[in-house]
mmCIF file of C-alpha atoms and ligand atoms in Angstrom:
data_model
loop_
_atom_site.group_PDB
_atom_site.id
_atom_site.type_symbol
_atom_site.label_atom_id
_atom_site.label_comp_id
_atom_site.label_asym_id
_atom_site.label_seq_id
_atom_site.Cartn_x
_atom_site.Cartn_y
_atom_site.Cartn_z
ATOM 1 C CA MET A 1 -84.748 75.422 120.666
ATOM 2 C CA PRO A 2 -86.659 72.862 122.892
ATOM 3 C CA GLU A 3 -84.423 70.626 124.815
ATOM 4 C CA GLU A 4 -84.226 66.987 123.544
ATOM 5 C CA LYS A 5 -85.560 64.474 125.991
ATOM 6 C CA THR A 6 -82.481 62.816 127.482
ATOM 7 C CA LEU A 7 -84.190 60.043 129.563
ATOM 8 C CA THR A 8 -87.364 58.166 128.763
ATOM 9 C CA ARG A 9 -88.457 55.522 131.369
ATOM 10 C CA ARG A 10 -91.449 53.250 130.306
ATOM 11 C CA ASP A 11 -92.295 50.184 132.195
ATOM 12 C CA LEU A 12 -93.977 47.266 130.483
ATOM 13 C CA ILE A 13 -96.138 49.005 128.001
ATOM 14 C CA THR A 14 -97.931 45.875 126.970
ATOM 15 C CA THR A 15 -101.329 46.856 125.591
ATOM 16 C CA THR A 16 -102.625 48.783 122.751
ATOM 17 C CA ALA A 17 -104.582 51.040 125.153
ATOM 18 C CA LYS A 18 -101.408 51.949 126.958
ATOM 19 C CA ALA A 19 -99.637 52.616 123.547
ATOM 20 C CA ALA A 20 -102.461 54.944 122.582
ATOM 21 C CA ALA A 21 -102.145 56.837 125.943
ATOM 22 C CA VAL A 22 -98.418 57.285 125.158
ATOM 23 C CA ALA A 23 -99.251 58.752 122.011
ATOM 24 C CA ALA A 24 -101.880 61.026 123.273
ATOM 25 C CA VAL A 25 -99.465 62.512 125.856
ATOM 26 C CA ALA A 26 -96.883 62.970 123.356
ATOM 27 C CA GLN A 27 -98.719 65.129 121.063
ATOM 28 C CA PRO A 28 -98.787 68.319 123.057
ATOM 29 C CA ALA A 29 -94.947 68.064 123.467
ATOM 30 C CA VAL A 30 -94.628 67.811 119.706
ATOM 31 C CA GLN A 31 -96.871 70.707 119.039
ATOM 32 C CA ALA A 32 -94.974 72.849 121.660
ATOM 33 C CA ALA A 33 -91.688 71.887 119.844
ATOM 34 C CA LYS A 34 -93.181 73.057 116.551
ATOM 35 C CA GLU A 35 -94.304 76.305 117.888
ATOM 36 C CA ALA A 36 -90.939 76.958 119.420
ATOM 37 C CA GLY A 37 -89.325 76.145 116.107
ATOM 38 C CA VAL A 38 -87.138 72.983 115.938
ATOM 39 C CA ALA A 39 -83.584 73.523 114.514
ATOM 40 C CA ARG A 40 -82.953 72.055 111.232
ATOM 41 C CA PRO A 41 -81.008 70.291 109.557
ATOM 42 C CA VAL A 42 -81.258 67.461 111.896
ATOM 43 C CA ALA A 43 -79.883 63.963 111.752
ATOM 44 C CA ILE A 44 -80.894 60.984 113.899
ATOM 45 C CA ALA A 45 -79.056 57.629 114.071
ATOM 46 C CA SER A 46 -78.376 54.546 116.057
ATOM 47 C CA ARG A 47 -76.036 54.822 119.039
ATOM 48 C CA ASN A 48 -72.893 54.258 116.890
ATOM 49 C CA GLY A 49 -73.732 57.253 114.833
ATOM 50 C CA LEU A 50 -72.325 60.182 116.843
ATOM 51 C CA ALA A 51 -69.833 61.145 114.214
ATOM 52 C CA ALA A 52 -72.105 60.320 111.454
ATOM 53 C CA VAL A 53 -74.940 62.530 112.528
ATOM 54 C CA LYS A 54 -72.383 65.407 112.923
ATOM 55 C CA LEU A 55 -71.165 64.935 109.495
ATOM 56 C CA ALA A 56 -74.590 64.456 108.092
ATOM 57 C CA VAL A 57 -75.757 67.824 109.450
ATOM 58 C CA GLU A 58 -72.509 69.570 108.176
ATOM 59 C CA SER A 59 -73.108 68.153 104.815
ATOM 60 C CA MET A 60 -76.589 69.329 104.654
ATOM 61 C CA LEU A 61 -75.525 72.840 105.833
ATOM 62 C CA ALA A 62 -72.959 72.693 102.982
ATOM 63 C CA GLY A 63 -75.780 71.914 100.526
ATOM 64 C CA ALA A 64 -75.928 68.220 100.281
ATOM 65 C CA ALA A 65 -79.341 66.424 99.820
ATOM 66 C CA PRO A 66 -80.337 64.532 103.023
ATOM 67 C CA VAL A 67 -79.760 61.036 101.266
ATOM 68 C CA ASP A 68 -76.247 62.085 100.173
ATOM 69 C CA ALA A 69 -75.586 63.570 103.705
ATOM 70 C CA ALA A 70 -76.797 60.166 105.273
ATOM 71 C CA VAL A 71 -74.458 58.303 103.068
ATOM 72 C CA ALA A 72 -71.439 60.524 103.946
ATOM 73 C CA GLY A 73 -72.273 60.118 107.656
ATOM 74 C CA VAL A 74 -72.508 56.272 107.674
ATOM 75 C CA ALA A 75 -69.210 55.953 105.682
ATOM 76 C CA ILE A 76 -67.443 56.874 108.870
ATOM 77 C CA ASN A 77 -68.660 53.642 110.425
ATOM 78 C CA GLU A 78 -68.163 51.664 107.259
ATOM 79 C CA ALA A 79 -64.534 52.531 107.235
ATOM 80 C CA ASP A 80 -64.004 51.986 111.071
ATOM 81 C CA PRO A 81 -62.787 48.486 111.954
ATOM 82 C CA SER A 82 -63.619 49.219 115.592
ATOM 83 C CA ASP A 83 -67.445 49.072 114.606
ATOM 84 C CA VAL A 84 -67.696 45.316 114.008
ATOM 85 C CA THR A 85 -71.239 45.662 112.899
ATOM 86 C CA VAL A 86 -70.861 47.701 109.658
ATOM 87 C CA GLY A 87 -68.394 47.723 106.624
ATOM 88 C CA TYR A 88 -64.679 47.026 106.837
ATOM 89 C CA GLY A 89 -64.116 45.002 110.019
ATOM 90 C CA GLY A 90 -67.600 43.867 110.264
ATOM 91 C CA LEU A 91 -68.154 40.365 111.632
ATOM 92 C CA PRO A 92 -68.385 37.684 108.925
ATOM 93 C CA ASN A 93 -70.772 35.155 108.180
ATOM 94 C CA GLU A 94 -70.574 31.456 109.540
ATOM 95 C CA ASP A 95 -67.965 30.690 106.717
ATOM 96 C CA GLY A 96 -65.825 33.690 107.707
ATOM 97 C CA VAL A 97 -66.913 35.842 104.717
ATOM 98 C CA VAL A 98 -67.963 39.568 105.210
ATOM 99 C CA GLN A 99 -71.193 40.169 103.310
ATOM 100 C CA LEU A 100 -72.719 43.501 103.656
ATOM 101 C CA ASP A 101 -76.247 44.939 103.182
ATOM 102 C CA ALA A 102 -77.079 48.590 102.656
ATOM 103 C CA ALA A 103 -79.936 50.736 101.414
ATOM 104 C CA VAL A 104 -80.738 54.432 100.731
ATOM 105 C CA MET A 105 -83.999 56.292 100.100
ATOM 106 C CA ASP A 106 -84.715 59.802 98.802
ATOM 107 C CA ALA A 107 -88.193 61.107 100.027
ATOM 108 C CA THR A 108 -88.390 63.994 97.479
ATOM 109 C CA ALA A 109 -87.879 61.653 94.442
ATOM 110 C CA MET A 110 -89.377 58.673 96.194
ATOM 111 C CA THR A 111 -86.494 56.582 94.846
ATOM 112 C CA ALA A 112 -84.441 54.054 96.657
ATOM 113 C CA GLY A 113 -81.422 51.767 95.940
ATOM 114 C CA ALA A 114 -80.049 48.774 97.809
ATOM 115 C CA VAL A 115 -77.465 46.100 97.843
ATOM 116 C CA ALA A 116 -77.332 42.782 99.833
ATOM 117 C CA ALA A 117 -74.778 40.059 100.497
ATOM 118 C CA LEU A 118 -72.224 42.264 98.789
ATOM 119 C CA GLU A 119 -68.743 41.120 99.383
ATOM 120 C CA ARG A 120 -65.291 42.855 99.094
ATOM 121 C CA ILE A 121 -66.667 46.446 98.829
ATOM 122 C CA LYS A 122 -66.068 48.693 101.896
ATOM 123 C CA HIS A 123 -68.842 51.329 101.230
ATOM 124 C CA PRO A 124 -72.143 49.365 100.286
ATOM 125 C CA ALA A 125 -74.244 52.475 101.213
ATOM 126 C CA ALA A 126 -72.493 54.438 98.366
ATOM 127 C CA VAL A 127 -73.185 51.469 95.921
ATOM 128 C CA ALA A 128 -76.842 51.559 96.977
ATOM 129 C CA LEU A 129 -76.676 55.189 96.087
ATOM 130 C CA GLN A 130 -75.466 54.356 92.673
ATOM 131 C CA VAL A 131 -78.304 51.610 92.213
ATOM 132 C CA MET A 132 -80.725 54.422 93.039
ATOM 133 C CA ARG A 133 -79.440 56.950 90.638
ATOM 134 C CA ARG A 134 -77.727 54.931 87.896
ATOM 135 C CA THR A 135 -80.233 52.028 87.463
ATOM 136 C CA ASN A 136 -84.084 51.484 86.890
ATOM 137 C CA ARG A 137 -83.768 48.905 89.803
ATOM 138 C CA VAL A 138 -83.911 49.060 93.616
ATOM 139 C CA LEU A 139 -82.130 45.982 94.846
ATOM 140 C CA LEU A 140 -78.895 44.118 93.592
ATOM 141 C CA VAL A 141 -77.588 41.117 95.475
ATOM 142 C CA GLY A 142 -74.447 39.069 95.763
ATOM 143 C CA GLY A 143 -72.337 38.578 92.607
ATOM 144 C CA GLY A 144 -74.518 40.905 90.686
ATOM 145 C CA ALA A 145 -74.030 43.791 93.254
ATOM 146 C CA LEU A 146 -70.362 43.178 93.188
ATOM 147 C CA GLU A 147 -70.274 43.322 89.271
ATOM 148 C CA PHE A 148 -72.220 46.615 89.347
ATOM 149 C CA ALA A 149 -69.888 47.969 92.021
ATOM 150 C CA ARG A 150 -66.823 47.082 89.903
ATOM 151 C CA ALA A 151 -68.489 48.767 86.928
ATOM 152 C CA HIS A 152 -68.679 52.016 88.923
ATOM 153 C CA GLY A 153 -65.042 51.853 89.976
ATOM 154 C CA PHE A 154 -65.457 50.860 93.513
ATOM 155 C CA PRO A 155 -62.204 49.271 94.831
ATOM 156 C CA GLU A 156 -62.286 45.605 95.975
ATOM 157 C CA GLU A 157 -60.484 44.811 99.149
ATOM 158 C CA ASN A 158 -60.448 42.179 101.947
ATOM 159 C CA LEU A 159 -62.954 43.269 104.352
ATOM 160 C CA LEU A 160 -62.064 40.809 107.162
ATOM 161 C CA SER A 161 -59.943 42.604 109.765
ATOM 162 C CA GLU A 162 -57.608 40.557 112.050
ATOM 163 C CA ARG A 163 -59.750 41.412 114.949
ATOM 164 C CA ALA A 164 -62.951 40.067 113.133
ATOM 165 C CA ARG A 165 -61.182 37.002 111.957
ATOM 166 C CA LYS A 166 -60.024 36.105 115.502
ATOM 167 C CA ILE A 167 -63.512 36.670 116.930
ATOM 168 C CA TRP A 168 -64.940 34.605 114.131
ATOM 169 C CA LEU A 169 -62.501 31.724 114.858
ATOM 170 C CA TYR A 170 -63.354 31.916 118.563
ATOM 171 C CA TRP A 171 -66.928 31.638 117.689
ATOM 172 C CA LYS A 172 -66.444 28.784 115.228
ATOM 173 C CA GLU A 173 -64.301 26.693 117.695
ATOM 174 C CA ASN A 174 -66.666 27.133 120.619
ATOM 175 C CA ALA A 175 -70.101 27.091 118.808
ATOM 176 C CA SER A 176 -70.421 23.374 119.241
ATOM 177 C CA GLY A 177 -68.795 20.307 120.968
ATOM 178 C CA LYS A 178 -69.979 18.003 118.305
ATOM 179 C CA ASP A 179 -67.738 19.175 115.383
ATOM 180 C CA ASP A 180 -64.075 18.903 114.320
ATOM 181 C CA TRP A 181 -63.108 22.311 115.465
ATOM 182 C CA LEU A 182 -60.989 22.454 118.631
ATOM 183 C CA GLY A 183 -60.539 25.756 120.615
ATOM 184 C CA ASP A 184 -57.492 26.607 122.483
ATOM 185 C CA PRO A 185 -58.206 27.555 126.267
ATOM 186 C CA GLY A 186 -56.010 30.716 125.802
ATOM 187 C CA ASP A 187 -58.136 31.993 122.932
ATOM 188 C CA ALA A 188 -60.299 33.882 125.284
ATOM 189 C CA GLU A 189 -57.319 35.840 126.582
ATOM 190 C CA ASP A 190 -56.482 37.167 123.212
ATOM 191 C CA PRO A 191 -57.006 41.051 123.364
ATOM 192 C CA ASP A 192 -59.368 41.171 120.501
ATOM 193 C CA VAL A 193 -61.450 38.173 121.655
ATOM 194 C CA ARG A 194 -61.541 39.628 125.115
ATOM 195 C CA TRP A 195 -62.709 42.956 123.774
ATOM 196 C CA PHE A 196 -65.435 41.242 121.963
ATOM 197 C CA ILE A 197 -66.483 39.181 125.007
ATOM 198 C CA GLU A 198 -66.495 42.365 127.177
ATOM 199 C CA LYS A 199 -68.570 44.167 124.776
ATOM 200 C CA TYR A 200 -71.049 41.558 123.686
ATOM 201 C CA GLY A 201 -70.915 38.686 126.170
ATOM 202 C CA ASP A 202 -69.552 35.186 125.904
ATOM 203 C CA SER A 203 -72.712 33.188 125.317
ATOM 204 C CA TYR A 204 -75.153 35.328 123.409
ATOM 205 C CA PHE A 205 -73.500 36.126 120.039
ATOM 206 C CA ARG A 206 -76.469 37.629 118.321
ATOM 207 C CA PRO A 207 -76.585 41.302 119.529
ATOM 208 C CA ASP A 208 -77.654 44.257 117.555
ATOM 209 C CA GLY A 209 -75.462 46.340 115.472
ATOM 210 C CA THR A 210 -75.807 48.140 112.099
ATOM 211 C CA ILE A 211 -76.105 51.980 111.569
ATOM 212 C CA HIS A 212 -79.301 53.635 110.375
ATOM 213 C CA LEU A 213 -79.347 57.480 109.774
ATOM 214 C CA SER A 214 -82.410 59.508 108.992
ATOM 215 C CA ALA A 215 -81.685 63.184 107.785
ATOM 216 C CA CYS A 216 -83.929 66.182 107.495
ATOM 217 C CA ALA A 217 -82.662 69.282 105.714
ATOM 218 C CA ALA A 218 -83.340 72.830 106.654
ATOM 219 C CA ASP A 219 -86.222 73.012 104.144
ATOM 220 C CA GLY A 220 -87.800 69.648 105.524
ATOM 221 C CA ARG A 221 -86.475 67.530 102.643
ATOM 222 C CA LEU A 222 -85.749 63.960 103.861
ATOM 223 C CA GLY A 223 -83.535 61.000 103.112
ATOM 224 C CA CYS A 224 -82.035 58.071 104.861
ATOM 225 C CA CYS A 225 -79.537 55.212 104.811
ATOM 226 C CA THR A 226 -79.028 51.913 106.718
ATOM 227 C CA THR A 227 -75.882 49.781 106.331
ATOM 228 C CA THR A 228 -74.598 46.701 108.030
ATOM 229 C CA SER A 229 -72.531 43.620 108.092
ATOM 230 C CA GLY A 230 -75.752 41.834 109.384
ATOM 231 C CA LEU A 231 -76.320 39.274 112.034
ATOM 232 C CA PHE A 232 -72.885 37.975 113.551
ATOM 233 C CA PHE A 233 -71.940 34.664 111.966
ATOM 234 C CA LYS A 234 -75.184 34.456 109.861
ATOM 235 C CA PHE A 235 -76.020 31.801 107.243
ATOM 236 C CA GLN A 236 -74.178 32.423 104.060
ATOM 237 C CA GLY A 237 -76.701 34.661 101.976
ATOM 238 C CA ARG A 238 -78.730 35.556 104.971
ATOM 239 C CA VAL A 239 -80.224 39.050 104.412
ATOM 240 C CA GLY A 240 -81.667 40.976 107.164
ATOM 241 C CA ASP A 241 -83.883 44.178 107.251
ATOM 242 C CA SER A 242 -81.381 46.738 106.527
ATOM 243 C CA PRO A 243 -81.404 46.728 102.731
ATOM 244 C CA LEU A 244 -85.167 46.060 102.411
ATOM 245 C CA VAL A 245 -87.137 49.188 101.712
ATOM 246 C CA GLY A 246 -89.953 49.630 104.209
ATOM 247 C CA CYS A 247 -88.139 47.371 106.789
ATOM 248 C CA GLY A 248 -84.679 48.834 107.641
ATOM 249 C CA LEU A 249 -85.582 52.224 106.411
ATOM 250 C CA TYR A 250 -88.360 54.269 104.833
ATOM 251 C CA CYS A 251 -89.142 57.906 104.075
ATOM 252 C CA ASP A 252 -91.940 60.020 102.690
ATOM 253 C CA ALA A 253 -91.761 63.653 101.961
ATOM 254 C CA GLU A 254 -95.154 64.338 103.442
ATOM 255 C CA VAL A 255 -94.423 62.717 106.724
ATOM 256 C CA GLY A 256 -90.931 61.749 107.892
ATOM 257 C CA SER A 257 -88.132 59.224 107.888
ATOM 258 C CA ALA A 258 -87.479 55.981 109.919
ATOM 259 C CA GLY A 259 -85.217 53.079 110.184
ATOM 260 C CA SER A 260 -84.268 50.165 112.377
ATOM 261 C CA THR A 261 -81.431 48.269 113.800
ATOM 262 C CA GLY A 262 -81.403 45.054 115.857
ATOM 263 C CA HIS A 263 -83.095 41.772 115.166
ATOM 264 C CA GLY A 264 -83.720 42.192 111.465
ATOM 265 C CA GLU A 265 -86.363 39.356 111.051
ATOM 266 C CA SER A 266 -88.544 41.113 113.576
ATOM 267 C CA SER A 267 -88.517 44.255 111.446
ATOM 268 C CA ILE A 268 -89.178 42.285 108.250
ATOM 269 C CA ILE A 269 -92.223 40.550 109.720
ATOM 270 C CA SER A 270 -93.729 43.864 110.724
ATOM 271 C CA VAL A 271 -92.372 46.182 108.014
ATOM 272 C CA GLY A 272 -90.812 48.208 110.673
ATOM 273 C CA ALA A 273 -89.706 51.557 109.173
ATOM 274 C CA HIS A 274 -92.789 51.844 106.859
ATOM 275 C CA THR A 275 -94.956 51.179 109.854
ATOM 276 C CA VAL A 276 -93.286 53.946 111.824
ATOM 277 C CA VAL A 277 -93.879 56.391 108.969
ATOM 278 C CA GLU A 278 -97.610 55.395 108.792
ATOM 279 C CA PHE A 279 -97.987 55.936 112.473
ATOM 280 C CA MET A 280 -96.373 59.335 112.127
ATOM 281 C CA ARG A 281 -98.720 59.978 109.114
ATOM 282 C CA GLN A 282 -101.655 59.514 111.536
ATOM 283 C CA GLY A 283 -100.319 62.279 113.647
ATOM 284 C CA ARG A 284 -98.155 60.583 116.292
ATOM 285 C CA SER A 285 -94.698 62.063 117.373
ATOM 286 C CA PRO A 286 -91.728 60.130 116.181
ATOM 287 C CA GLU A 287 -91.240 58.482 119.610
ATOM 288 C CA ALA A 288 -94.887 57.435 119.745
ATOM 289 C CA ALA A 289 -94.871 56.101 116.409
ATOM 290 C CA CYS A 290 -91.691 53.944 117.213
ATOM 291 C CA LEU A 291 -93.329 52.702 120.359
ATOM 292 C CA ALA A 292 -96.635 51.900 118.529
ATOM 293 C CA THR A 293 -94.701 49.969 115.991
ATOM 294 C CA LEU A 294 -92.763 48.025 118.595
ATOM 295 C CA GLU A 295 -96.155 47.055 120.198
ATOM 296 C CA ARG A 296 -97.116 45.496 116.839
ATOM 297 C CA VAL A 297 -93.614 43.860 116.709
ATOM 298 C CA VAL A 298 -94.249 42.222 120.117
ATOM 299 C CA ARG A 299 -97.783 41.001 119.133
ATOM 300 C CA ASN A 300 -96.186 39.484 115.959
ATOM 301 C CA THR A 301 -93.591 37.719 117.702
ATOM 302 C CA ARG A 302 -95.471 34.394 118.206
ATOM 303 C CA ALA A 303 -93.002 31.662 117.522
ATOM 304 C CA SER A 304 -91.958 30.079 120.765
ATOM 305 C CA HIS A 305 -88.291 30.084 120.041
ATOM 306 C CA LEU A 306 -88.445 33.826 119.780
ATOM 307 C CA ARG A 307 -90.074 34.407 123.189
ATOM 308 C CA ASP A 308 -88.583 34.299 126.632
ATOM 309 C CA GLU A 309 -90.157 32.585 129.709
ATOM 310 C CA SER A 310 -92.577 35.578 130.076
ATOM 311 C CA GLY A 311 -93.651 35.379 126.606
ATOM 312 C CA ARG A 312 -91.820 38.582 125.504
ATOM 313 C CA PRO A 313 -89.525 38.795 122.553
ATOM 314 C CA LYS A 314 -85.890 37.521 123.338
ATOM 315 C CA ASN A 315 -84.342 39.951 120.766
ATOM 316 C CA ASN A 316 -84.310 43.693 120.696
ATOM 317 C CA LEU A 317 -85.267 45.857 117.860
ATOM 318 C CA LEU A 318 -84.605 49.580 117.868
ATOM 319 C CA LEU A 319 -86.485 52.068 115.831
ATOM 320 C CA TYR A 320 -85.463 55.764 114.912
ATOM 321 C CA ALA A 321 -87.650 58.488 113.461
ATOM 322 C CA VAL A 322 -87.654 62.079 112.317
ATOM 323 C CA ASN A 323 -90.666 63.973 111.044
ATOM 324 C CA ARG A 324 -90.544 66.683 108.353
ATOM 325 C CA ALA A 325 -90.715 69.277 111.078
ATOM 326 C CA GLY A 326 -87.520 67.937 112.516
ATOM 327 C CA ASP A 327 -88.848 66.364 115.589
ATOM 328 C CA VAL A 328 -87.032 63.150 116.437
ATOM 329 C CA GLY A 329 -87.753 59.987 118.457
ATOM 330 C CA SER A 330 -86.403 56.510 119.117
ATOM 331 C CA ALA A 331 -87.516 53.429 120.954
ATOM 332 C CA ALA A 332 -86.495 49.851 121.666
ATOM 333 C CA ILE A 333 -88.123 46.753 122.802
ATOM 334 C CA TRP A 334 -85.766 46.364 125.668
ATOM 335 C CA SER A 335 -84.106 48.988 127.756
ATOM 336 C CA GLY A 336 -80.229 48.771 128.330
ATOM 337 C CA GLU A 337 -77.086 50.421 127.489
ATOM 338 C CA ARG A 338 -77.322 49.520 123.813
ATOM 339 C CA SER A 339 -80.899 50.991 123.525
ATOM 340 C CA ARG A 340 -79.719 54.554 122.721
ATOM 341 C CA TYR A 341 -79.584 56.875 119.718
ATOM 342 C CA THR A 342 -77.677 59.904 118.508
ATOM 343 C CA VAL A 343 -78.928 63.173 117.249
ATOM 344 C CA CYS A 344 -77.387 66.335 115.873
ATOM 345 C CA ARG A 345 -79.025 69.681 114.986
ATOM 346 C CA ALA A 346 -77.583 72.559 113.181
ATOM 347 C CA GLY A 347 -75.890 74.623 115.837
ATOM 348 C CA SER A 348 -75.401 71.923 118.436
ATOM 349 C CA GLU A 349 -73.108 69.273 119.166
ATOM 350 C CA PRO A 350 -74.210 65.658 118.592
ATOM 351 C CA ARG A 351 -75.718 63.881 121.518
ATOM 352 C CA LEU A 352 -76.191 60.203 122.609
ATOM 353 C CA LEU A 353 -79.628 59.846 124.263
ATOM 354 C CA GLU A 354 -81.613 56.918 125.901
ATOM 355 C CA SER A 355 -84.333 55.441 123.608
ATOM 356 C CA ALA A 356 -87.771 54.907 124.990
ATOM 357 C CA TYR A 357 -88.661 51.480 125.617
ATOM 358 C CA LEU A 358 -91.381 48.761 126.107
ATOM 359 C CA PHE A 359 -89.619 46.429 128.672
ATOM 360 C CA ARG A 360 -86.905 47.106 131.299
ATOM 361 C CA ARG A 361 -84.081 44.770 130.873
ATOM 362 C CA GLU A 362 -82.536 43.763 134.421
ATOM 363 C CA PRO A 363 -78.971 44.979 134.540
ATOM 364 C CA ALA A 364 -77.711 41.443 135.248
ATOM 365 C CA ARG A 365 -79.268 40.243 131.938
ATOM 366 C CA ARG A 366 -77.458 40.998 128.707
HETATM 367 N N1 LIG B 1 -80.682 44.704 111.540
HETATM 368 C C1 LIG B 1 -79.669 44.045 110.919
HETATM 369 C C2 LIG B 1 -79.735 42.784 110.592
HETATM 370 O O1 LIG B 1 -80.561 42.055 111.026
HETATM 371 O O2 LIG B 1 -79.042 42.198 109.746
#
């Protein structure tokens, strides 16, 4: 089996010509990998997916369809309160209410299911699977999604963990000096608040989270899933890319599967996951397809409030892809410790790898 690329350094790939050059050099490596035979099943996920990709591969080895394996894998994150970007313990909206988004897609049947702004149900990806399998529809939102989940026997519970409540309250009390909320100077010393500040910073409260998982079975069948609690402290009812087919996830049996995490609106505007799949259809490797899509995202990021002083996107977007041969790749707009992905192949342990990227983020900058 060819070795996965563990480090990919790319500086300031800012032009289409450079992106095309990246694609051109990537193709021989993909061809060599195919000739050597790439081990399948394989699963690729965002950096928080180490346990999820392992379980997804085990599930496919046990006979599960890729989409079911993907949902089984991400359920680990949905149940884990230490992942504050997904499921139970996910950070709430600006009103302190946890609203979850998720979607699934099966490339063989070309079917999808999704839920958005779903409250009180820990496993939205499993609900999305039921939307796909037990309705004629693709996307259910809000109260309708909750009624549907109730009808299918999903238990209701309070999804706001104590850690998430304390972090939300800290944000609420410090978001503005012009409202009636008064913070306590000691709040920042609370262990849960401290944990959050150390992980995500004290001033920039809009980092990337979410889990996407794309799965490719031994026979090349494909499926995928994306699940999230969404942007931290979002508007009530705000929906990102995760439950939108073509944006947060997409797969096609003839080509491959892809998904995104990070700044959802950037993926929506450029239809991120579908664009990755279409670039793979044109013959690009998964990594080159992700980079070409991000080049488009950069070109489409035109509003001044979304661009930094150098005209580059302020926000990060990460893409993940697998083709039907089992080759994987990932790329981010910005480098950094959070621009990583996880992959697991049959017969190997899961690995955390660095995504390719367009722009290098200086270490001091979060
Ligand atoms: N990518 C997740 C979100 O924007 O909600």
